[in-house]
Tab-separated table of C-alpha atoms in Angstrom:
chain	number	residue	atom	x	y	z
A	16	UNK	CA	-13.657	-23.115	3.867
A	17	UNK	CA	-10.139	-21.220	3.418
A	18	UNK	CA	-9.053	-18.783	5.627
A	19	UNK	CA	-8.141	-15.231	4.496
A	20	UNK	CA	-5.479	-13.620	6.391
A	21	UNK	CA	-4.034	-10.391	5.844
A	22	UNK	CA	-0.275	-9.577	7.255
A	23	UNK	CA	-0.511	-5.559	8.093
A	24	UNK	CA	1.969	-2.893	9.827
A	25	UNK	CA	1.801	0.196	9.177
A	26	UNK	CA	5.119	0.693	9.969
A	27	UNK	CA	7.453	-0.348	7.144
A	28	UNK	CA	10.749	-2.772	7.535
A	29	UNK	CA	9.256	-4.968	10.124
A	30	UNK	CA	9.487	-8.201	8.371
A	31	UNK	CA	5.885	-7.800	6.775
A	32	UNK	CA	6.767	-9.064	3.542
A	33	UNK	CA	9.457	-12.029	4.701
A	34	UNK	CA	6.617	-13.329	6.701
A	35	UNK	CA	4.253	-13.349	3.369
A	36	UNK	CA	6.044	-15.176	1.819
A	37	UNK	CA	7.724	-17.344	4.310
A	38	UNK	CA	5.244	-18.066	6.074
A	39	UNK	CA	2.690	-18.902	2.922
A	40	UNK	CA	6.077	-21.172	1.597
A	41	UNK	CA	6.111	-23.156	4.800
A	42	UNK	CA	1.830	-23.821	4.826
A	43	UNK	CA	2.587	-25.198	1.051
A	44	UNK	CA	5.280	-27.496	2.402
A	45	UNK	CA	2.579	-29.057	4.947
A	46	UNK	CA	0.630	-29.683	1.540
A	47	UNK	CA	-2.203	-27.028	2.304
A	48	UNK	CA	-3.318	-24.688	-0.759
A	49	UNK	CA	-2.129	-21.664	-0.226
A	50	UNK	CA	-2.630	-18.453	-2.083
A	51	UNK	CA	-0.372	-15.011	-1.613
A	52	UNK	CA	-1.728	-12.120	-2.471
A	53	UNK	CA	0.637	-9.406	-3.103
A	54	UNK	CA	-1.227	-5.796	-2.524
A	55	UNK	CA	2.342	-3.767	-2.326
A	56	UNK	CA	3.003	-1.604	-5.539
A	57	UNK	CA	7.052	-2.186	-4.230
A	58	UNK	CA	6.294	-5.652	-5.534
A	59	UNK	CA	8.790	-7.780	-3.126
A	60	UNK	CA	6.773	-10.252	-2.573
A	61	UNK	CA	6.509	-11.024	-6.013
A	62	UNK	CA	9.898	-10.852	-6.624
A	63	UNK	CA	10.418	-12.721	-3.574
A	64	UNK	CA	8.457	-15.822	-4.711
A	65	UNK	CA	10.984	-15.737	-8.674
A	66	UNK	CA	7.858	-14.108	-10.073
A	67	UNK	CA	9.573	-10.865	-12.538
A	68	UNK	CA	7.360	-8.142	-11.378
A	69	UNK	CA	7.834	-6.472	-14.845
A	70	UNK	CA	7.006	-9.408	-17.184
A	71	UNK	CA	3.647	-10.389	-15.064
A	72	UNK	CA	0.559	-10.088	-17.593
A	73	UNK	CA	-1.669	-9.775	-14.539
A	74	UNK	CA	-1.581	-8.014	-11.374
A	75	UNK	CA	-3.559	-6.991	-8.778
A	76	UNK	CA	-4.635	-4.095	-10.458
A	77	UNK	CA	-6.395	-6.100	-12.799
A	78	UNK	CA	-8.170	-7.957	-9.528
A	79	UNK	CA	-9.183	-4.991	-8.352
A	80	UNK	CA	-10.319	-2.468	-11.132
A	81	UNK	CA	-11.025	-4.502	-14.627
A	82	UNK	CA	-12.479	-7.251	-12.434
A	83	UNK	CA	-10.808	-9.888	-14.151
A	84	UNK	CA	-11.175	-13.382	-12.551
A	85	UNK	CA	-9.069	-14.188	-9.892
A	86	UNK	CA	-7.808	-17.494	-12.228
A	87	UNK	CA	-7.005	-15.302	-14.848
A	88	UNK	CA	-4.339	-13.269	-13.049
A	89	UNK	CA	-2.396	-15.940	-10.614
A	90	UNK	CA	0.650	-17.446	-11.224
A	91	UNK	CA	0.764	-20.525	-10.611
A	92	UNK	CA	4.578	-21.263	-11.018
A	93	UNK	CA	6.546	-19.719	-7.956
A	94	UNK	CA	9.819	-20.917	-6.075
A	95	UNK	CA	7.274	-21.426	-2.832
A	96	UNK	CA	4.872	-23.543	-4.202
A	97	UNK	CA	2.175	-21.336	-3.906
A	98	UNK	CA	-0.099	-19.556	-6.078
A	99	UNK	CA	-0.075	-15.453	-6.149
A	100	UNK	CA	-1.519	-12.393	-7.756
A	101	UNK	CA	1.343	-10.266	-8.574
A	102	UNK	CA	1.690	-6.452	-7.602
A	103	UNK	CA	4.001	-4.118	-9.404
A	104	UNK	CA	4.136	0.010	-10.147
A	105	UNK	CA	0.060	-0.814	-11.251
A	106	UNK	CA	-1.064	-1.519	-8.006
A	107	UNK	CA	-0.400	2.329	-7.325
A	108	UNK	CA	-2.946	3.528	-9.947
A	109	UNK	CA	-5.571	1.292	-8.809
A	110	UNK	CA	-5.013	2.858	-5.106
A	111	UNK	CA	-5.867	5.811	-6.988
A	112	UNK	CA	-8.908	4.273	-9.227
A	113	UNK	CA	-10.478	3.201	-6.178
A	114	UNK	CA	-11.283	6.215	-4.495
A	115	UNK	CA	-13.362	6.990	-7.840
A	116	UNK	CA	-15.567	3.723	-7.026
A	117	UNK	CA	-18.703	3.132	-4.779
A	118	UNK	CA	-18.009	0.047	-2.679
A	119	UNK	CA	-14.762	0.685	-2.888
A	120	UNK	CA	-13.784	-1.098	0.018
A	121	UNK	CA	-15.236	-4.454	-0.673
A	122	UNK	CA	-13.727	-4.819	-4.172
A	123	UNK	CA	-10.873	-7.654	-2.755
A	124	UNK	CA	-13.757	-9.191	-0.728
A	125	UNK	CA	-16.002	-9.332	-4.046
A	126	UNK	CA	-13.261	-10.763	-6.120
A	127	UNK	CA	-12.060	-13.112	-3.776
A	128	UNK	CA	-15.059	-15.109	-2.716
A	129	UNK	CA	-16.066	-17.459	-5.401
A	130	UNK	CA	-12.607	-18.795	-5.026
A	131	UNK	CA	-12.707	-18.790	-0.689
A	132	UNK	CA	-13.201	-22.667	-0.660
A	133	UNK	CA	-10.553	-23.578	-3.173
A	134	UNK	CA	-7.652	-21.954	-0.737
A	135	UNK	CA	-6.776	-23.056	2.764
A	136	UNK	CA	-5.060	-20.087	3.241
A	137	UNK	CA	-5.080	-17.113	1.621
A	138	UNK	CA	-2.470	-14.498	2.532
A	139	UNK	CA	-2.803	-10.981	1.789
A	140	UNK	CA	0.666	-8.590	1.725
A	141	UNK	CA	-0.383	-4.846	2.903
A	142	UNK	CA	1.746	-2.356	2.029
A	143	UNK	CA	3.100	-0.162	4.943
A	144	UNK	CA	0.480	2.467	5.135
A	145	UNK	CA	-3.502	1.930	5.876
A	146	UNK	CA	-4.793	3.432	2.240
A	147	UNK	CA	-7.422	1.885	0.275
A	148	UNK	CA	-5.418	-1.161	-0.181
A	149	UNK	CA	-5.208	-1.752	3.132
A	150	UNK	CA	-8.780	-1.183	3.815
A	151	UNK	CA	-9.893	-3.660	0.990
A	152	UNK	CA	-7.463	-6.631	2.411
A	153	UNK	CA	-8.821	-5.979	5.946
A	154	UNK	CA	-12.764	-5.999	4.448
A	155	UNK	CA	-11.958	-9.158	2.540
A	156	UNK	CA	-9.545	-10.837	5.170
A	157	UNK	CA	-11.166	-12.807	8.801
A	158	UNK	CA	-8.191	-11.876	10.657
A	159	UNK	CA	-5.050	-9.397	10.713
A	160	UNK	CA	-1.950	-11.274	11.289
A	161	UNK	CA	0.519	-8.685	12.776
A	162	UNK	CA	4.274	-8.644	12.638
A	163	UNK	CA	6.616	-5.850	14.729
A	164	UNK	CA	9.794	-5.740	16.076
A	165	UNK	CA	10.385	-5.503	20.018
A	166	UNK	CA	10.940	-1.561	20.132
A	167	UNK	CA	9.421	1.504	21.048
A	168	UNK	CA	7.803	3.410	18.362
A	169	UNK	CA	6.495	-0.038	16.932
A	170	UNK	CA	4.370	-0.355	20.005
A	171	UNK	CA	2.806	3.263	18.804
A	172	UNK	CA	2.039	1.444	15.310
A	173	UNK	CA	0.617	-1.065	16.752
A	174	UNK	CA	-1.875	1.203	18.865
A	175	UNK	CA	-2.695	2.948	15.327
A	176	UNK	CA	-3.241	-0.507	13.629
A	177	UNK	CA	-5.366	-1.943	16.565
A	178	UNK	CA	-7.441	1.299	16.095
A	179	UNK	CA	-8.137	1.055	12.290
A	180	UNK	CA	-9.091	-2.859	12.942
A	181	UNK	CA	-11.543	-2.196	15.299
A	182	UNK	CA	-13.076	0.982	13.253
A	183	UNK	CA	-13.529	-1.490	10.115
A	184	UNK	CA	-15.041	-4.104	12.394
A	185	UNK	CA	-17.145	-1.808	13.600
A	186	UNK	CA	-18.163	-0.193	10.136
A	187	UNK	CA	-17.682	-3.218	6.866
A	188	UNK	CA	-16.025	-6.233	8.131
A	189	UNK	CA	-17.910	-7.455	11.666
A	190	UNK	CA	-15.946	-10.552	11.750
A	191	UNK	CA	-12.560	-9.461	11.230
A	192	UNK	CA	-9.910	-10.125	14.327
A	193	UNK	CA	-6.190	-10.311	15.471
A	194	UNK	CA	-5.594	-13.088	14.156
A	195	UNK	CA	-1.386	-13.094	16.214
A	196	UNK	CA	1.166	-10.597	17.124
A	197	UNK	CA	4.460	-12.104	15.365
A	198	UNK	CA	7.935	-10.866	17.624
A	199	UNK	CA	10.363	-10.364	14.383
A	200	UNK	CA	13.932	-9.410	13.733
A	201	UNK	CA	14.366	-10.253	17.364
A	202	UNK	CA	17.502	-9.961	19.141
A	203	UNK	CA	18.057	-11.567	22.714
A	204	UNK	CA	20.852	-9.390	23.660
A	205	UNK	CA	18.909	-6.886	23.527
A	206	UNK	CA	17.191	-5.729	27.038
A	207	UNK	CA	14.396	-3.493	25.394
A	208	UNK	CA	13.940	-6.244	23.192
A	209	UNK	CA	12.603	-8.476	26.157
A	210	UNK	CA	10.888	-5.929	27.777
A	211	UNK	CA	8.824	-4.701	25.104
A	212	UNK	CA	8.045	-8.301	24.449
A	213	UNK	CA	7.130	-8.556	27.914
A	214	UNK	CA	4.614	-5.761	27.790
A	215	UNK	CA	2.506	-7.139	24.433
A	216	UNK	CA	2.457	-10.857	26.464
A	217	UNK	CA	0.648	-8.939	29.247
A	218	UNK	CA	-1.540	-6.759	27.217
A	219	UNK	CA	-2.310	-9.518	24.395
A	220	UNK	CA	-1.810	-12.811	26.108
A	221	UNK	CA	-2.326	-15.991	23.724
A	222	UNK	CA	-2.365	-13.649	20.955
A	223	UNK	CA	1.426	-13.322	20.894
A	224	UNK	CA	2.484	-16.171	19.145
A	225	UNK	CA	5.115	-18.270	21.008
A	226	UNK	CA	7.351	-18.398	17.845
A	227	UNK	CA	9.610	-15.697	17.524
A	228	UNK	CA	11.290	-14.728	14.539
A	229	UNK	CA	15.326	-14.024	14.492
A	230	UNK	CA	17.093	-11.642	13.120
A	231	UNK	CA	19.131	-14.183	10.300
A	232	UNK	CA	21.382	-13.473	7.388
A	233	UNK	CA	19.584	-16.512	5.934
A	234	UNK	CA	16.115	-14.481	5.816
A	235	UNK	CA	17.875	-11.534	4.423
A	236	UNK	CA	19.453	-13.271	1.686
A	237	UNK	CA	16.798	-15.608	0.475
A	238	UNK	CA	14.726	-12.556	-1.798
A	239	UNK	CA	17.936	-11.648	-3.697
A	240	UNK	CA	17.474	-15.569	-5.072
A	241	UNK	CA	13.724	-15.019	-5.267
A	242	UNK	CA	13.159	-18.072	-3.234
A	243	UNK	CA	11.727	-18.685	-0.033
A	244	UNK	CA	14.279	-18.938	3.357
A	245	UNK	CA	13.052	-23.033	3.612
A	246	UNK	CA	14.181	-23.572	0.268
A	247	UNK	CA	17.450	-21.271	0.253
A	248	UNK	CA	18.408	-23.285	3.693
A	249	UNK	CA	16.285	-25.346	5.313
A	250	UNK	CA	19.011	-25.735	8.196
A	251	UNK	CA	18.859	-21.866	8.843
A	252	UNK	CA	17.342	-20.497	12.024
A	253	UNK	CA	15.495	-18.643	9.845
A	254	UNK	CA	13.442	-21.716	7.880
A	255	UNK	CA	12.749	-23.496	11.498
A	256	UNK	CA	11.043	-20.272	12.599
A	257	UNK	CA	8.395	-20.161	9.842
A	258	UNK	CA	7.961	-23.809	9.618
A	259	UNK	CA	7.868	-23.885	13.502
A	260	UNK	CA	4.762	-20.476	13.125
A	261	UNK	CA	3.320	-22.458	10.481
A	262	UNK	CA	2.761	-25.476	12.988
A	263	UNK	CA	1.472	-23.277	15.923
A	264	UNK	CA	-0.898	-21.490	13.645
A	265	UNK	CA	-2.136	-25.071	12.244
A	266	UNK	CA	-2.288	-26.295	16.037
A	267	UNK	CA	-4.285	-23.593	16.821
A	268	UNK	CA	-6.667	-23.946	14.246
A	269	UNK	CA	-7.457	-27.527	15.135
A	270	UNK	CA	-7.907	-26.503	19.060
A	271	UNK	CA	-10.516	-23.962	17.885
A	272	UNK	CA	-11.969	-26.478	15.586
A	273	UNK	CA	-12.170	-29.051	18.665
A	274	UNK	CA	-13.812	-26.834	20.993
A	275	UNK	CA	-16.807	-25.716	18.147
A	276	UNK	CA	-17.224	-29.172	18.068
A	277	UNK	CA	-17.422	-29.823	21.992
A	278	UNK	CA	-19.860	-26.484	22.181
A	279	UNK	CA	-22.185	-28.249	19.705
C-alpha cells in the first residue's frame, strides 16, 4: 500500500515546494511510483516539474469539485519522472467551492483512495496557509512531512502547525502523524542557525531528519528550467541532499517494516 504524505508550513518561502518536487524526483530515481500532488493555486510545483500551468486540461480543481478520476487529470509526462495533478489560478475557486460542500474535508481522501495501492508515494504540496486545502491533504495524507528553516518565528509556525495536526487527528484523520521535521535553506555560519536546530533535536528527537538541506544556487535555479535540482546537476550539494532524504526516509521505512514484523 502507498504512502500519502503531505509537505505543510504554514509559513511561506521555507523550501515547501523545492522539497515537493525534489524530493518526489529523487523517490522516482530509486524506481518507486511516485505521485505529486500539487494543491497550491501559485502553481510552482507544476511549473517546477516542465508542466505549463496554463495549458493543463486538468487540475486539481477538477479532483476536487467535478470529481473527475484521478487518471483523468495526471500528467504523466514531467522532467522528474513522476506523475502529478496540476494546480493553477483554479485551485483558488475550488478553495472557495468547498466550503459550499458537506464532507468537505474528505474530498482529497475520497478521490485519492481507489488509486492508494498503485503509488508508493504520494506527495501532496500545501499551500502556505491551513485553509480547506490544507485540511483536505492532511484528512487524506498518513503523515505531515514538515520543512522550516533554523530561525525564530519559524519555530512559532511550527507550534501553529503541530496544533492544527493534532486537532484533525483528533477530529477526521486518527491516523495522521509527523511524519519528519526537514532543517532547510540552512546555513552553518550561522549561530542561531545551530541553535534553533539544537532546540527541535531536543524537543522532536528522531523526528528531525539527519539530512539537512543547504542553502544552494543549484536548488534555486533548477525551477526557472522546470526541472528537478538531480537532473539540472546531479553534482550539486543540492541533488545529494534530496537523494541523500530520499534514502533516510526509505531506510526508515524498512526499520519500521522490520520491527511490525518482529512484533508479530
Amino acid at each position: 500500500m502507498g504512502k500519502i504524505i503531505a509537505i505543510a508550513n504554514q509559513k511561506g518561502g521555507v523550501g515547501k515546494t523545492t522539497t515537493c518536487v525534489n524530493l518526489a524526483a529523487s523517490m522516482a530515481a530509486t524506481k518507486r511510483k511516485v505521485l505529486v500532488i500539487d494543491l497550491d493555486p501559485q502553481g510552482n510545483a507544476t511549473m517546477g516539474s516542465n508542466i505549463d500551468k496554463y495549458e493543463v486540461a486538468h487540475t486539481a480543481y477538477d479532483l476536487l469539485i467535478d470529481e473527475l478520476p484521478l487518471d483523468q487529470v495526471i500528467e504523466k509526462e514531467t522532467s522528474g519522472g513522476f506523475h502529478l495533478v496540476a494546480a493553477n489560478s483554479d485551485v483558488t475557486a475550488a478553495e472557495v467551492k468547498l466550503m459550499t460542500f458537506l464532507s468537505r474535508e474528505t474530498r482529497l481522501r475520497s478521490a485519492l483512495a481507489p488509486y492508494k495501492d498503485a503509488y508508493d508515494y504520494i506527495f501532496i504540496d500545501c499551500p502556505p496557509s491551513l485553509n480547506m486545502l490544507t485540511v483536505n491533504a492532511m484528512t487524506a495524507a498518513d503523515s505531515v512531512l514538515v520543512p522550516m528553516q533554523c530561525e525564530y518565528y519559524a519555530l512559532e509556525g511550527l507550534t501553529a502547525l503541530l496544533d492544527t495536526i493534532t486537532k484533525i487527528a483528533s477530529v477526521i484523520n486518527a491516523d495522521l502523524k509527523i511524519e519528519g521535521i526537514l532543517r532547510t535553506m540552512y546555513d552553518p555560519r550561522n549561530r542561531l542557525s545551530s541553535d534553533v536546530s539544537d532546540q527541535l533535536k531536543k524537543h522532536f528527537g528522531n523526528k528531525v531528519y539527519r539530512t539537512i538541506i543547504p542553502r544552494n544556487i543549484r536548488l534555486a535555479e533548477a525551477p526557472s528550467f522546470g526541472s528537478p535540482v538531480i537532473y539540472y546537476d546531479k553534482y550539486s550539494t543540492g541533488a545529494k541532499a534530496y537523494l541523500a532524504l530520499a534514502g533516510e526516509m526509505l531506510r526508515r521505512e524498512e526499520q519500521l517494516q522490520d520491527e511490525k514484523e518482529l512484533s508479530c
